[in-house]
Amino acid sequence: MSKVVVLGAGISGHTAALYLKKGLGKNHEVIVVSPNSNYQWVPSNIWVGVGLMEPNQVKFKLEPVYRRKGIVFKQALAKAIRPEGDSTSEKGFVEIEYVDEARRGQTEKVDYDFLVNATGPTLNFKATPGLGPDLYSNSVCTYDHAWHAWQNLKVAFEKMEAGVHQTFLIGTGHAMATCQGAAFEYALNIAFEVNKRGLHKFADIIWISNEYELGDFGMGGAYVKRGGYVTPTKVFTESILAEYGIRWIKRAGVYKVEPGKAYYELLDGTYHEQTFDFSMLIPGFAGAQIKAFNKKGEDITSTVFAANGMMKVDADYTPKPYEQWKSSDWPEIYQSPAYDNLYASGIAFAPPHGMSKPMESPNGTKIFPTPPRTGMPSGVIGKVVAQNVIHRIKTGRKDHPHKASMVRMGAACIVSAGYGFTKGQAATMTVSPIVPDWEKYPKYGRDIDKTVGVIGLAGHWMKLFMHYMFLYKAKAKFGWSLIPE
Amino acid sequence: MSKVVVLGAGISGHTAALYLKKGLGKNHEVIVVSPNSNYQWVPSNIWVGVGLMEPNQVKFKLEPVYRRKGIVFKQALAKAIRPEGDSTSEKGFVEIEYVDEARRGQTEKVDYDFLVNATGPTLNFKATPGLGPDLYSNSVCTYDHAWHAWQNLKVAFEKMEAGVHQTFLIGTGHAMATCQGAAFEYALNIAFEVNKRGLHKFADIIWISNEYELGDFGMGGAYVKRGGYVTPTKVFTESILAEYGIRWIKRAGVYKVEPGKAYYELLDGTYHEQTFDFSMLIPGFAGAQIKAFNKKGEDITSTVFAANGMMKVDADYTPKPYEQWKSSDWPEIYQSPAYDNLYASGIAFAPPHGMSKPMESPNGTKIFPTPPRTGMPSGVIGKVVAQNVIHRIKTGRKDHPHKASMVRMGAACIVSAGYGFTKGQAATMTVSPIVPDWEKYPKYGRDIDKTVGVIGLAGHWMKLFMHYMFLYKAKAKFGWSLIPE
Amino acid sequence: MASIHERLKNEPYSEYSFATRPTNATLFWRRCIIKQIYLFFALNLKIMRIVVGGHS
Amino acid sequence: MASIHERLKNEPYSEYSFATRPTNATLFWRRCIIKQIYLFFALNLKIMRIVVGGHS
């Protein structure tokens, strides 16, 4: 009997766990360790943040699903990995600390044959003084944050209804934050709600981003076909913002937030302030800050993890300038080079470098987005890691027949604004591959025939459809594995 | 019998003269004073500049046409206007100096009942040290210049054929030059010829412009419908340059040219150099530098003319900031406020202000295009001035039933690259009105339904068609007056 | 959604005055149920192909 | 006219990498004689209207 431990129950970890159990059956054990008792469909948090959905509509309890499927669930935080075991144990194990009410504070050693690290991001609000829902800005990164943001947004709407002008500042709250897509979607949804209420005369909505040009989205931008032209996402994105009446500040690294005021540095080295009545600023992401120790108890964290706490995998981490970035730098199987039964999936793996060109202000501040790895690729990577682990357990072989490189994977991004069968509208964009490959596609870095850039009702329906479909899949209901990631 | 004197035989003056003679008949005298014995269809000089046409194809002798029509032609330069006459004469007159071989240097006083000043631009090469075909850059402003440019261009082509890399610098040669359209067309034609010869690997073509954003064209930019979107000419123009493989430098004021090197200041105040093997840089334009004197012989040049030598007409010349520019600032009948029998037509009239927003570098250098008034509007204004003069002569009344404000006039601009029935391609753009009117059209400054932005063979055919049609019209052949301006 | 235009009126040469904006026809097609139903299926199919094709 | 692309390949983030470029379909229609003959007349008519309508 093999024992597979999955750290994290986000899109990537949850997907991995479900596939592992399905593939391994009753003879093997699958354990999920996650501090959150709920699964949440993160993309729909945007709707929570504008009051169109309740948190209950985007989350569900994990325990009943895992019980039904025969997966062991431990509501706990992973504190350290000991891949070589310790003096008393030959087997690798994870040190966890329970966070559920019954066992809060209890620690446990969970040994494993295979470990999948899918811990997702740590929302690094602390990297920007004053940032975050506990301080002076809002967030939509979790359903809690989103619900909290909606409470504050409601107040802003009430003020506008009373004739008080409000400034909304939405975007990235750190010079190297990523996940522009989510923040962008939130800005559009606020604009839609403002317009729906006829309050646009009282609203000034500002998009602030660390992107060099809009539409970079941490992917180095992309090209889509639109109206007979291959159009950079810059033009596509600016068009959408202009349509919704949103101003923008680009190349901006927010470095401090005070009540009602954000401070930022531009790529040209100048410093500015922007006042606001409501702000939603995405924090920087870090890894889960898990420690690692070898058999002797020596700290090998820097061997297993990169400096930002994300786990090193089969990527080429040699530092090289932008011009020398290659598609072969990117990992395919997400296996730790240090320990062959250790995998990292989703945001937990350390990318070899960004996709956006690194930019630095004259003051030495790096202002550019780090690479996003949300939604679709996270799910796919989780599945592929699971498939390889299943293969290894079942055959005893060490090869990895399943591969999922972000240099070959495509992804769709649906940015929806508004809600309802006839009122909603979304921009649907696809890119393939996710990471631009200028060697294979010298013209546009990606396969231009596999791009879509369409705005309309259909995209909104798809977003709604995906909401229900992926929650259905995540609940592991009948036929779940037939739904693609 | 009334006597109408027209100064200049460019598009505006020639059009005015032909209509004047047609409307006034044999009982009145129409005199044209122009230093050039030829009429030239200026837009086709581009084709001369890339060797696709001979100068003879874009010009013809004026004298035979005028003889046939009964117009008096004096090949001479207007030196001064004395609108009040002098001690010996009650009637206003013009002092001219002959430049034809027979009478070179002879002066004459040509008195008039009505004077139409259509002297066109003085190519102000001197405003930029080193600029011009006599020094270190080429020009396509006249057929002579264009022919000279082609001789130099041929050399560059020959060098590339021998494998020598060549850099082409095309654009504006002064921080406040206008006529971007012509230079832009020339750049595209060079790119086309380079590609036609398969030499693109050896060519680096650079567009340099004083525009804030490309596509400004001295008209403050415009919007055209393209592919389901209202597209700013910035996007339209950048797209064309990218398609033809042309790099660009914008917001640049060229202030000095040396052999093989242009010096420019950017709007951000920085100074740069650009080396070149071939350059075509449009000079600043000035008025014809005609003096004016009152009856006592006192210099009243500054009353009749603006500082740049262009003639003041029924415009509002009160200096005001960009935000306060109004459509009513622009003239309608092109009559001098000082002397009611004095008109200015085409480039000769002083516009109240630009159309492009004035921009200044931190060093105080004004870098932005002055307003263009070429082609279509010049012809229309010439015709309307003629019609009003005819009306005044025939009725003795002082009113002006015909009006042609650039705030109501539309214009088409065809930028053609390549040549031939199936090889040519042109971008056809229309704007209406020429001068943006943000009060009447708050969304886009112009009537968006009267805009066209189309690229294809058709535009090239139209350009060719116009070449033959307008030369036919200018030759005053059968039915010429039925051809619109 | 007229607010941007009201502001644009006073701000030519601002960065967002250079953004492309949908024509009325484009806005119509975005809301046309028939076309959008077709797009819904076409896009789903296309996305499926792109995403499923990318890993093995 | 591949030169820009060859250079673009090495210069993402350059200003002209953000220019829109015609699709192959667009390039085809620009050279399609039938469509261009139609356009020739349609554009001439439209321009005539715009230009003649502007003065009196």
Short mmCIF file of N, CA and C in Angstrom, two decimals, chain A residues 212-214 216 219-221 223 225 227-232 234-235 322-323 355-357 359 438-439 442-444, chain D residues 1-2 4-27 29-30:
data_model
loop_
_atom_site.label_atom_id
_atom_site.label_comp_id
_atom_site.label_asym_id
_atom_site.label_seq_id
_atom_site.Cartn_x
_atom_site.Cartn_y
_atom_site.Cartn_z
N TYR A 212 3.87 46.85 -17.99
CA TYR A 212 4.52 47.83 -18.84
C TYR A 212 3.50 48.43 -19.80
N GLU A 213 2.71 47.56 -20.40
CA GLU A 213 1.56 48.00 -21.16
C GLU A 213 0.36 47.21 -20.66
N LEU A 214 -0.82 47.80 -20.75
CA LEU A 214 -2.01 47.08 -20.34
C LEU A 214 -2.14 45.81 -21.17
N ASP A 216 -0.81 43.00 -20.45
CA ASP A 216 0.34 42.11 -20.27
C ASP A 216 -0.09 40.88 -19.46
N MET A 219 1.71 37.64 -18.61
CA MET A 219 2.03 36.63 -19.63
C MET A 219 2.85 37.24 -20.75
N GLY A 220 3.39 38.42 -20.51
CA GLY A 220 4.12 39.10 -21.56
C GLY A 220 3.21 39.58 -22.67
N GLY A 221 1.93 39.77 -22.33
CA GLY A 221 0.95 40.18 -23.35
C GLY A 221 0.68 39.06 -24.31
N TYR A 223 -1.38 38.26 -28.47
CA TYR A 223 -2.05 38.80 -29.64
C TYR A 223 -3.32 38.00 -29.89
N LYS A 225 -6.84 37.74 -32.67
CA LYS A 225 -7.43 38.25 -33.90
C LYS A 225 -8.70 39.01 -33.56
N GLY A 227 -11.45 41.78 -35.64
CA GLY A 227 -11.81 42.70 -36.72
C GLY A 227 -10.82 42.73 -37.86
N GLY A 228 -10.28 41.57 -38.22
CA GLY A 228 -9.39 41.51 -39.37
C GLY A 228 -7.95 41.87 -39.06
N TYR A 229 -7.66 42.13 -37.80
CA TYR A 229 -6.29 42.48 -37.43
C TYR A 229 -5.80 41.62 -36.27
N VAL A 230 -4.54 41.30 -36.30
CA VAL A 230 -3.91 40.67 -35.15
C VAL A 230 -3.62 41.81 -34.18
N THR A 231 -4.31 41.77 -33.06
CA THR A 231 -4.34 42.90 -32.15
C THR A 231 -3.63 42.54 -30.85
N PRO A 232 -2.68 43.36 -30.41
CA PRO A 232 -2.05 43.07 -29.12
C PRO A 232 -3.08 43.27 -28.00
N LYS A 234 -2.77 44.76 -25.46
CA LYS A 234 -2.73 46.17 -25.06
C LYS A 234 -3.92 46.92 -25.64
N VAL A 235 -4.07 46.84 -26.95
CA VAL A 235 -5.15 47.55 -27.63
C VAL A 235 -6.51 47.00 -27.19
N TYR A 322 16.32 38.27 -20.12
CA TYR A 322 15.09 38.08 -20.86
C TYR A 322 15.32 37.52 -22.27
N GLU A 323 16.31 38.05 -22.95
CA GLU A 323 16.55 37.67 -24.34
C GLU A 323 16.92 36.20 -24.47
N MET A 355 7.16 35.62 -17.35
CA MET A 355 6.86 35.65 -18.79
C MET A 355 6.96 37.09 -19.28
N SER A 356 6.68 38.02 -18.37
CA SER A 356 6.78 39.44 -18.71
C SER A 356 8.24 39.87 -18.61
N LYS A 357 8.62 40.79 -19.46
CA LYS A 357 10.00 41.26 -19.46
C LYS A 357 10.30 42.01 -18.16
N MET A 359 11.52 44.69 -15.71
CA MET A 359 11.73 46.13 -15.90
C MET A 359 12.16 46.70 -14.56
N TRP A 438 9.12 32.20 -28.59
CA TRP A 438 9.51 33.00 -29.77
C TRP A 438 10.32 32.20 -30.77
N GLU A 439 10.84 31.05 -30.32
CA GLU A 439 11.55 30.21 -31.29
C GLU A 439 10.58 29.49 -32.19
N PRO A 442 7.89 32.66 -34.20
CA PRO A 442 8.68 33.90 -34.24
C PRO A 442 7.84 35.16 -34.47
N LYS A 443 6.68 35.00 -35.08
CA LYS A 443 5.90 36.21 -35.38
C LYS A 443 5.25 36.80 -34.15
N TYR A 444 4.50 35.96 -33.43
CA TYR A 444 3.72 36.50 -32.32
C TYR A 444 4.00 35.81 -30.99
N MET D 1 7.28 41.16 -47.02
CA MET D 1 7.36 42.21 -46.00
C MET D 1 7.58 41.58 -44.62
N ALA D 2 8.50 40.69 -44.56
CA ALA D 2 8.70 39.95 -43.31
C ALA D 2 9.69 40.64 -42.39
N ILE D 4 9.86 43.35 -40.57
CA ILE D 4 9.46 43.82 -39.24
C ILE D 4 9.32 42.65 -38.29
N HIS D 5 8.81 41.54 -38.81
CA HIS D 5 8.57 40.40 -37.94
C HIS D 5 9.88 39.79 -37.49
N GLU D 6 10.82 39.73 -38.41
CA GLU D 6 12.13 39.21 -38.03
C GLU D 6 12.72 40.02 -36.90
N ARG D 7 12.53 41.32 -36.99
CA ARG D 7 13.08 42.16 -35.95
C ARG D 7 12.24 42.09 -34.68
N LEU D 8 10.92 42.03 -34.88
CA LEU D 8 10.02 41.96 -33.73
C LEU D 8 10.33 40.76 -32.87
N LYS D 9 10.66 39.67 -33.53
CA LYS D 9 10.97 38.45 -32.83
C LYS D 9 11.94 38.71 -31.69
N ASN D 10 12.89 39.56 -31.95
CA ASN D 10 13.88 39.84 -30.93
C ASN D 10 13.52 41.06 -30.09
N GLU D 11 12.41 41.66 -30.41
CA GLU D 11 12.09 42.88 -29.68
C GLU D 11 10.64 42.94 -29.21
N PRO D 12 10.21 41.95 -28.42
CA PRO D 12 8.91 42.17 -27.78
C PRO D 12 9.07 43.36 -26.84
N TYR D 13 7.99 44.01 -26.54
CA TYR D 13 7.97 45.19 -25.68
C TYR D 13 8.49 46.44 -26.39
N SER D 14 8.98 46.32 -27.63
CA SER D 14 9.32 47.52 -28.36
C SER D 14 8.01 48.17 -28.77
N GLU D 15 8.06 49.46 -29.04
CA GLU D 15 6.82 50.17 -29.30
C GLU D 15 6.06 49.58 -30.48
N TYR D 16 6.79 49.12 -31.49
CA TYR D 16 6.02 48.62 -32.64
C TYR D 16 5.58 47.18 -32.49
N SER D 17 5.99 46.52 -31.41
CA SER D 17 5.41 45.20 -31.16
C SER D 17 3.96 45.35 -30.70
N PHE D 18 3.56 46.57 -30.34
CA PHE D 18 2.18 46.80 -29.90
C PHE D 18 1.29 47.31 -31.03
N ALA D 19 1.79 47.27 -32.24
CA ALA D 19 0.98 47.69 -33.39
C ALA D 19 0.08 46.53 -33.83
N THR D 20 -1.10 46.85 -34.28
CA THR D 20 -1.97 45.81 -34.85
C THR D 20 -1.48 45.49 -36.25
N ARG D 21 -1.66 44.23 -36.64
CA ARG D 21 -1.24 43.86 -38.00
C ARG D 21 -2.33 43.07 -38.72
N PRO D 22 -2.45 43.28 -40.01
CA PRO D 22 -3.56 42.64 -40.73
C PRO D 22 -3.45 41.11 -40.72
N THR D 23 -4.60 40.47 -40.61
CA THR D 23 -4.61 39.01 -40.74
C THR D 23 -4.48 38.65 -42.21
N ASN D 24 -4.23 37.39 -42.48
CA ASN D 24 -4.11 36.95 -43.87
C ASN D 24 -5.41 37.20 -44.64
N ALA D 25 -6.54 37.02 -43.97
CA ALA D 25 -7.82 37.27 -44.62
C ALA D 25 -7.92 38.74 -45.03
N THR D 26 -7.52 39.62 -44.14
CA THR D 26 -7.56 41.05 -44.45
C THR D 26 -6.66 41.36 -45.64
N LEU D 27 -5.48 40.76 -45.65
CA LEU D 27 -4.56 40.99 -46.77
C LEU D 27 -5.18 40.50 -48.07
N TRP D 29 -8.44 40.31 -48.86
CA TRP D 29 -9.52 41.20 -49.32
C TRP D 29 -8.99 42.52 -49.88
N ARG D 30 -7.83 42.94 -49.37
CA ARG D 30 -7.24 44.17 -49.90
C ARG D 30 -6.82 44.02 -51.36
#
